[in-house]
Tab-separated table of C-alpha atoms in Angstrom:
chain	number	residue	atom	x	y	z
A	1	UNK	CA	-5.003	25.163	33.446
A	2	UNK	CA	-2.465	22.678	32.835
A	3	UNK	CA	-3.926	19.119	31.306
A	4	UNK	CA	-3.496	16.763	34.165
A	5	UNK	CA	-0.874	13.864	33.501
A	6	UNK	CA	-3.527	11.164	33.007
A	7	UNK	CA	-5.093	12.598	30.114
A	8	UNK	CA	-1.713	12.053	28.175
A	9	UNK	CA	-0.800	8.764	29.830
A	10	UNK	CA	-4.351	7.829	28.523
A	11	UNK	CA	-2.933	9.155	25.203
A	12	UNK	CA	-0.343	7.006	24.689
A	13	UNK	CA	-2.135	3.664	26.019
A	14	UNK	CA	-4.894	4.081	23.486
A	15	UNK	CA	-2.190	4.593	20.377
A	16	UNK	CA	0.261	1.782	21.956
A	17	UNK	CA	-3.041	0.083	22.352
A	18	UNK	CA	-4.078	0.183	18.488
A	19	UNK	CA	-0.154	0.402	16.736
A	20	UNK	CA	-0.092	-3.583	19.128
A	21	UNK	CA	-3.493	-4.534	17.634
A	22	UNK	CA	-2.450	-3.123	14.257
A	23	UNK	CA	0.814	-5.471	14.395
A	24	UNK	CA	-1.352	-8.697	15.419
A	25	UNK	CA	-4.449	-7.978	12.725
A	26	UNK	CA	-2.212	-6.779	9.666
A	27	UNK	CA	-0.946	-8.735	7.424
A	28	UNK	CA	1.507	-6.416	5.426
A	29	UNK	CA	4.413	-6.742	6.731
A	30	UNK	CA	5.107	-2.840	5.848
A	31	UNK	CA	1.901	-1.760	7.476
A	32	UNK	CA	3.280	-4.003	10.543
A	33	UNK	CA	6.079	-1.926	10.340
A	34	UNK	CA	4.008	0.901	11.238
A	35	UNK	CA	2.277	-0.319	13.216
A	36	UNK	CA	5.386	-0.200	15.010
A	37	UNK	CA	6.576	2.988	14.350
A	38	UNK	CA	3.239	4.218	16.257
A	39	UNK	CA	3.924	2.031	19.663
A	40	UNK	CA	7.162	3.984	20.109
A	41	UNK	CA	5.443	7.551	19.102
A	42	UNK	CA	3.066	6.525	22.395
A	43	UNK	CA	5.883	5.929	24.475
A	44	UNK	CA	7.579	8.978	23.432
A	45	UNK	CA	3.923	11.003	24.226
A	46	UNK	CA	4.242	9.408	27.244
A	47	UNK	CA	8.189	10.548	28.184
A	48	UNK	CA	7.665	14.060	26.750
A	49	UNK	CA	4.664	13.801	29.270
A	50	UNK	CA	6.393	13.209	32.543
A	51	UNK	CA	9.321	15.137	31.503
A	52	UNK	CA	7.364	18.314	31.575
A	53	UNK	CA	5.122	16.750	34.978
A	54	UNK	CA	8.731	15.699	36.729
A	55	UNK	CA	10.680	19.036	35.114
A	56	UNK	CA	13.709	16.712	34.579
A	57	UNK	CA	14.628	16.766	31.153
A	58	UNK	CA	16.572	12.843	31.141
A	59	UNK	CA	12.251	11.928	29.519
A	60	UNK	CA	12.975	14.048	26.546
A	61	UNK	CA	16.554	12.944	26.245
A	62	UNK	CA	15.198	9.108	26.707
A	63	UNK	CA	13.416	9.944	23.191
A	64	UNK	CA	16.554	10.842	20.936
A	65	UNK	CA	17.570	6.700	22.032
A	66	UNK	CA	13.762	5.497	20.901
A	67	UNK	CA	14.375	7.990	18.101
A	68	UNK	CA	18.094	6.300	16.986
A	69	UNK	CA	16.415	2.962	17.432
A	70	UNK	CA	13.689	3.700	15.501
A	71	UNK	CA	15.795	4.858	12.182
A	72	UNK	CA	17.820	1.907	12.929
A	73	UNK	CA	14.651	-0.596	12.978
A	74	UNK	CA	13.211	1.293	9.646
A	75	UNK	CA	16.345	1.012	7.877
A	76	UNK	CA	17.050	-2.514	8.710
A	77	UNK	CA	13.377	-3.756	8.664
A	78	UNK	CA	13.000	-2.277	5.520
A	79	UNK	CA	15.614	-3.900	3.977
A	80	UNK	CA	15.023	-7.228	5.128
A	81	UNK	CA	11.710	-6.903	3.661
A	82	UNK	CA	13.092	-6.176	0.833
A	83	UNK	CA	15.325	-9.067	0.973
A	84	UNK	CA	11.909	-11.276	1.589
A	85	UNK	CA	10.417	-9.497	-1.318
A	86	UNK	CA	13.055	-10.377	-3.693
A	87	UNK	CA	13.208	-14.319	-3.497
A	88	UNK	CA	9.567	-14.878	-2.626
A	89	UNK	CA	7.760	-12.094	-3.837
A	90	UNK	CA	5.645	-11.379	-1.701
A	91	UNK	CA	4.653	-9.015	1.352
A	92	UNK	CA	2.105	-11.141	2.983
A	93	UNK	CA	3.627	-12.347	6.137
A	94	UNK	CA	1.158	-15.740	5.772
A	95	UNK	CA	3.349	-16.988	3.318
A	96	UNK	CA	6.795	-16.189	5.021
A	97	UNK	CA	7.046	-19.617	6.591
A	98	UNK	CA	10.551	-20.886	6.689
A	99	UNK	CA	10.756	-20.735	10.334
A	100	UNK	CA	8.009	-22.398	11.420
A	101	UNK	CA	7.577	-25.455	12.369
B	1	UNK	CA	-6.984	26.976	26.166
B	2	UNK	CA	-4.579	23.841	26.977
B	3	UNK	CA	-7.796	21.584	26.786
B	4	UNK	CA	-7.975	23.055	23.649
B	5	UNK	CA	-4.623	22.356	22.056
B	6	UNK	CA	-4.601	19.092	24.160
B	7	UNK	CA	-8.136	18.391	22.626
B	8	UNK	CA	-7.695	19.100	19.190
B	9	UNK	CA	-3.853	17.551	19.143
B	10	UNK	CA	-4.993	14.121	21.315
B	11	UNK	CA	-8.286	13.770	19.047
B	12	UNK	CA	-6.554	13.942	15.484
B	13	UNK	CA	-3.524	11.295	17.024
B	14	UNK	CA	-6.455	8.965	18.101
B	15	UNK	CA	-8.570	9.208	14.545
B	16	UNK	CA	-5.314	9.030	12.783
B	17	UNK	CA	-3.742	6.149	14.344
B	18	UNK	CA	-7.134	3.591	14.133
B	19	UNK	CA	-6.815	4.818	10.455
B	20	UNK	CA	-3.211	3.562	9.921
B	21	UNK	CA	-4.019	0.175	10.909
B	22	UNK	CA	-7.560	-0.166	9.702
B	23	UNK	CA	-7.269	1.623	5.994
B	24	UNK	CA	-6.423	-1.432	3.117
B	25	UNK	CA	-4.353	0.873	1.264
B	26	UNK	CA	-1.172	0.982	2.924
B	27	UNK	CA	-0.164	4.111	0.534
B	28	UNK	CA	-3.000	5.894	2.919
B	29	UNK	CA	-1.847	4.357	6.152
B	30	UNK	CA	1.612	5.805	5.593
B	31	UNK	CA	0.302	8.971	5.175
B	32	UNK	CA	-2.339	8.567	8.374
B	33	UNK	CA	1.049	8.698	9.717
B	34	UNK	CA	2.182	11.407	9.088
B	35	UNK	CA	-0.508	13.590	9.995
B	36	UNK	CA	-0.146	11.656	13.460
B	37	UNK	CA	3.839	12.203	13.541
B	38	UNK	CA	2.567	15.652	12.500
B	39	UNK	CA	0.424	16.632	15.343
B	40	UNK	CA	2.351	14.727	17.856
B	41	UNK	CA	5.075	17.368	17.486
B	42	UNK	CA	2.115	19.731	17.729
B	43	UNK	CA	1.685	18.081	21.435
B	44	UNK	CA	5.524	18.251	22.174
B	45	UNK	CA	5.526	22.146	21.476
B	46	UNK	CA	2.366	22.667	24.541
B	47	UNK	CA	4.571	20.061	26.764
B	48	UNK	CA	7.519	22.837	25.754
B	49	UNK	CA	9.928	20.278	23.822
B	50	UNK	CA	10.499	22.732	21.211
B	51	UNK	CA	13.775	20.515	20.350
B	52	UNK	CA	12.037	17.283	20.321
B	53	UNK	CA	9.345	19.518	17.833
B	54	UNK	CA	11.753	20.057	15.193
B	55	UNK	CA	13.579	16.895	15.803
B	56	UNK	CA	10.199	14.923	15.225
B	57	UNK	CA	9.288	16.878	12.411
B	58	UNK	CA	12.548	16.221	10.194
B	59	UNK	CA	13.331	12.903	11.699
B	60	UNK	CA	9.771	11.101	11.975
B	61	UNK	CA	7.801	13.003	9.483
B	62	UNK	CA	11.429	13.793	6.548
B	63	UNK	CA	13.304	10.746	6.785
B	64	UNK	CA	11.492	8.041	8.157
B	65	UNK	CA	8.062	8.504	6.251
B	66	UNK	CA	9.788	8.824	2.985
B	67	UNK	CA	11.849	5.315	3.782
B	68	UNK	CA	8.332	4.094	3.983
B	69	UNK	CA	6.372	5.224	1.298
B	70	UNK	CA	9.520	4.257	-0.978
B	71	UNK	CA	8.859	0.694	-0.181
B	72	UNK	CA	5.413	1.073	-0.380
B	73	UNK	CA	5.450	2.394	-3.970
B	74	UNK	CA	8.437	0.316	-4.239
B	75	UNK	CA	7.205	-3.145	-3.037
B	76	UNK	CA	3.345	-3.249	-3.561
B	77	UNK	CA	2.413	-5.371	-7.241
B	78	UNK	CA	-0.195	-3.657	-8.400
B	79	UNK	CA	-0.412	0.357	-8.563
B	80	UNK	CA	-2.979	1.850	-9.676
B	81	UNK	CA	-3.580	4.552	-12.704
B	82	UNK	CA	-4.940	6.746	-10.556
B	83	UNK	CA	-1.745	7.661	-8.545
B	84	UNK	CA	-0.036	8.942	-11.920
B	85	UNK	CA	-3.535	11.623	-12.465
B	86	UNK	CA	-2.425	14.869	-10.829
B	87	UNK	CA	-5.702	16.849	-10.013
B	88	UNK	CA	-5.401	20.162	-10.623
B	89	UNK	CA	-6.228	21.488	-6.962
B	90	UNK	CA	-2.902	20.421	-6.077
B	91	UNK	CA	-1.164	23.249	-8.725
B	92	UNK	CA	-3.280	25.769	-6.395
B	93	UNK	CA	-2.348	24.339	-3.453
B	94	UNK	CA	1.592	23.994	-4.119
B	95	UNK	CA	1.240	27.687	-5.883
B	96	UNK	CA	-0.526	28.985	-3.134
B	97	UNK	CA	2.487	27.816	-0.313
B	98	UNK	CA	5.179	29.294	-3.445
B	99	UNK	CA	3.753	33.112	-2.910
B	100	UNK	CA	3.461	32.103	0.718
B	101	UNK	CA	7.347	31.330	1.078
B	102	UNK	CA	8.116	34.123	-0.935
B	103	UNK	CA	5.914	36.408	0.687
B	104	UNK	CA	7.942	35.238	4.079
B	105	UNK	CA	11.496	35.229	2.965
B	106	UNK	CA	10.837	38.764	1.557
B	107	UNK	CA	9.671	40.319	5.182
B	108	UNK	CA	12.764	38.351	6.463
B	109	UNK	CA	15.188	40.463	4.310
B	110	UNK	CA	13.674	42.910	4.648
B	111	UNK	CA	13.435	43.039	8.166
B	112	UNK	CA	17.067	41.223	8.564
B	113	UNK	CA	19.165	44.449	8.377
B	114	UNK	CA	17.220	46.651	11.160
B	115	UNK	CA	18.257	45.930	14.718
B	116	UNK	CA	14.674	44.985	15.563
B	117	UNK	CA	16.184	41.579	14.532
B	118	UNK	CA	19.494	41.952	16.609
B	119	UNK	CA	17.876	42.836	19.310
B	120	UNK	CA	15.953	40.101	19.719
B	121	UNK	CA	18.303	38.073	20.139
B	122	UNK	CA	17.912	36.131	23.745
B	123	UNK	CA	20.386	36.684	26.032
B	124	UNK	CA	23.370	34.007	27.293
B	125	UNK	CA	21.644	33.897	30.909
B	126	UNK	CA	18.904	32.425	29.920
B	127	UNK	CA	18.990	28.798	28.682
B	128	UNK	CA	16.594	27.644	26.448
B	129	UNK	CA	15.621	23.371	25.786
B	130	UNK	CA	17.825	23.355	23.024
B	131	UNK	CA	20.947	24.647	25.363
B	132	UNK	CA	19.423	22.683	28.333
B	133	UNK	CA	19.899	19.064	26.390
B	134	UNK	CA	22.591	19.535	24.348
B	135	UNK	CA	24.281	20.496	27.923
B	136	UNK	CA	22.383	17.226	29.533
B	137	UNK	CA	23.791	15.339	26.227
B	138	UNK	CA	26.590	16.393	26.167
B	139	UNK	CA	27.557	15.589	29.819
B	140	UNK	CA	25.730	13.328	32.213
B	141	UNK	CA	24.101	10.501	28.772
B	142	UNK	CA	27.409	10.593	27.361
B	143	UNK	CA	28.029	6.884	26.988
B	144	UNK	CA	24.428	6.311	25.776
B	145	UNK	CA	25.439	8.774	23.929
B	146	UNK	CA	27.770	7.423	21.630
B	147	UNK	CA	26.060	3.602	22.214
B	148	UNK	CA	23.144	5.499	20.090
B	149	UNK	CA	25.772	6.144	17.550
B	150	UNK	CA	27.022	2.672	17.351
B	151	UNK	CA	23.244	1.246	16.911
B	152	UNK	CA	23.384	3.308	13.604
B	153	UNK	CA	26.462	2.341	12.274
B	154	UNK	CA	25.378	-1.330	12.930
B	155	UNK	CA	21.885	-0.513	11.044
B	156	UNK	CA	23.820	1.412	8.457
B	157	UNK	CA	26.009	-1.743	7.667
B	158	UNK	CA	23.076	-4.023	8.355
B	159	UNK	CA	21.247	-2.536	5.437
B	160	UNK	CA	23.720	-2.509	3.250
B	161	UNK	CA	24.774	-5.828	3.268
B	162	UNK	CA	20.992	-7.157	3.568
B	163	UNK	CA	19.524	-4.781	0.831
B	164	UNK	CA	22.732	-6.074	-1.452
B	165	UNK	CA	21.675	-8.763	-4.500
B	166	UNK	CA	24.667	-11.446	-4.469
B	167	UNK	CA	27.791	-11.084	-6.328
B	168	UNK	CA	27.667	-13.805	-8.777
B	169	UNK	CA	29.911	-16.228	-8.486
B	170	UNK	CA	33.474	-15.945	-10.392
B	171	UNK	CA	34.088	-18.528	-12.306
B	172	UNK	CA	38.350	-19.629	-10.952
B	173	UNK	CA	40.223	-18.591	-14.081
């Protein structure tokens, strides 16, 4: 009756790949950060699925730490975006070439 | 039955994940990410992680996504005029939600004083998902928990420092 675990793994791999493609192809830096959230959620699905199937709550604890990192990422990331927008007046990553050579 | 729920949640998650990447407008990307967060929370319920369901709704859908929407509205150069038009359909939906909330609170207020609510309280012998997670988090994973709080503190200070404007130079007097 239970859904086998590889269904969850396929779903999570699909969501992760979608996020990865989004990070690589999109040019808007906010959408890139959204795609990072997508990848973090894919790993969370994996953690919770394994926690249920191995009867080990450690997986659910780890989701908390992923959540902490996601919250820190969104705070610092959007602060950086605001700072860049203030100095360059754009949020297109093609224009951010200060560290390129 | 489990397959039906999994199929629904997985289908919506996959669809909205593609929409986050594919939609041109960042506001629509953020909103479809919101729908995805709700369905990931539903998937947590089918995996019997009720506490993570609540945390997912509060932290991801409540806090992080509002943050993103705020940044999108703040940083996008030109906002189309149709964001400022309020449709009458939203009034209808909002009114229905208000009526539902009032009805739910009314029912709860009536049944609260009766003895049914008291007997429904869980006995201390059976541990729920939240109790066992709290037990584990404050015993085996205490040190990583403290490190996580340190990460949040550093992120908070970093965000404040990064996003504040530079103070004007004080002329030497």
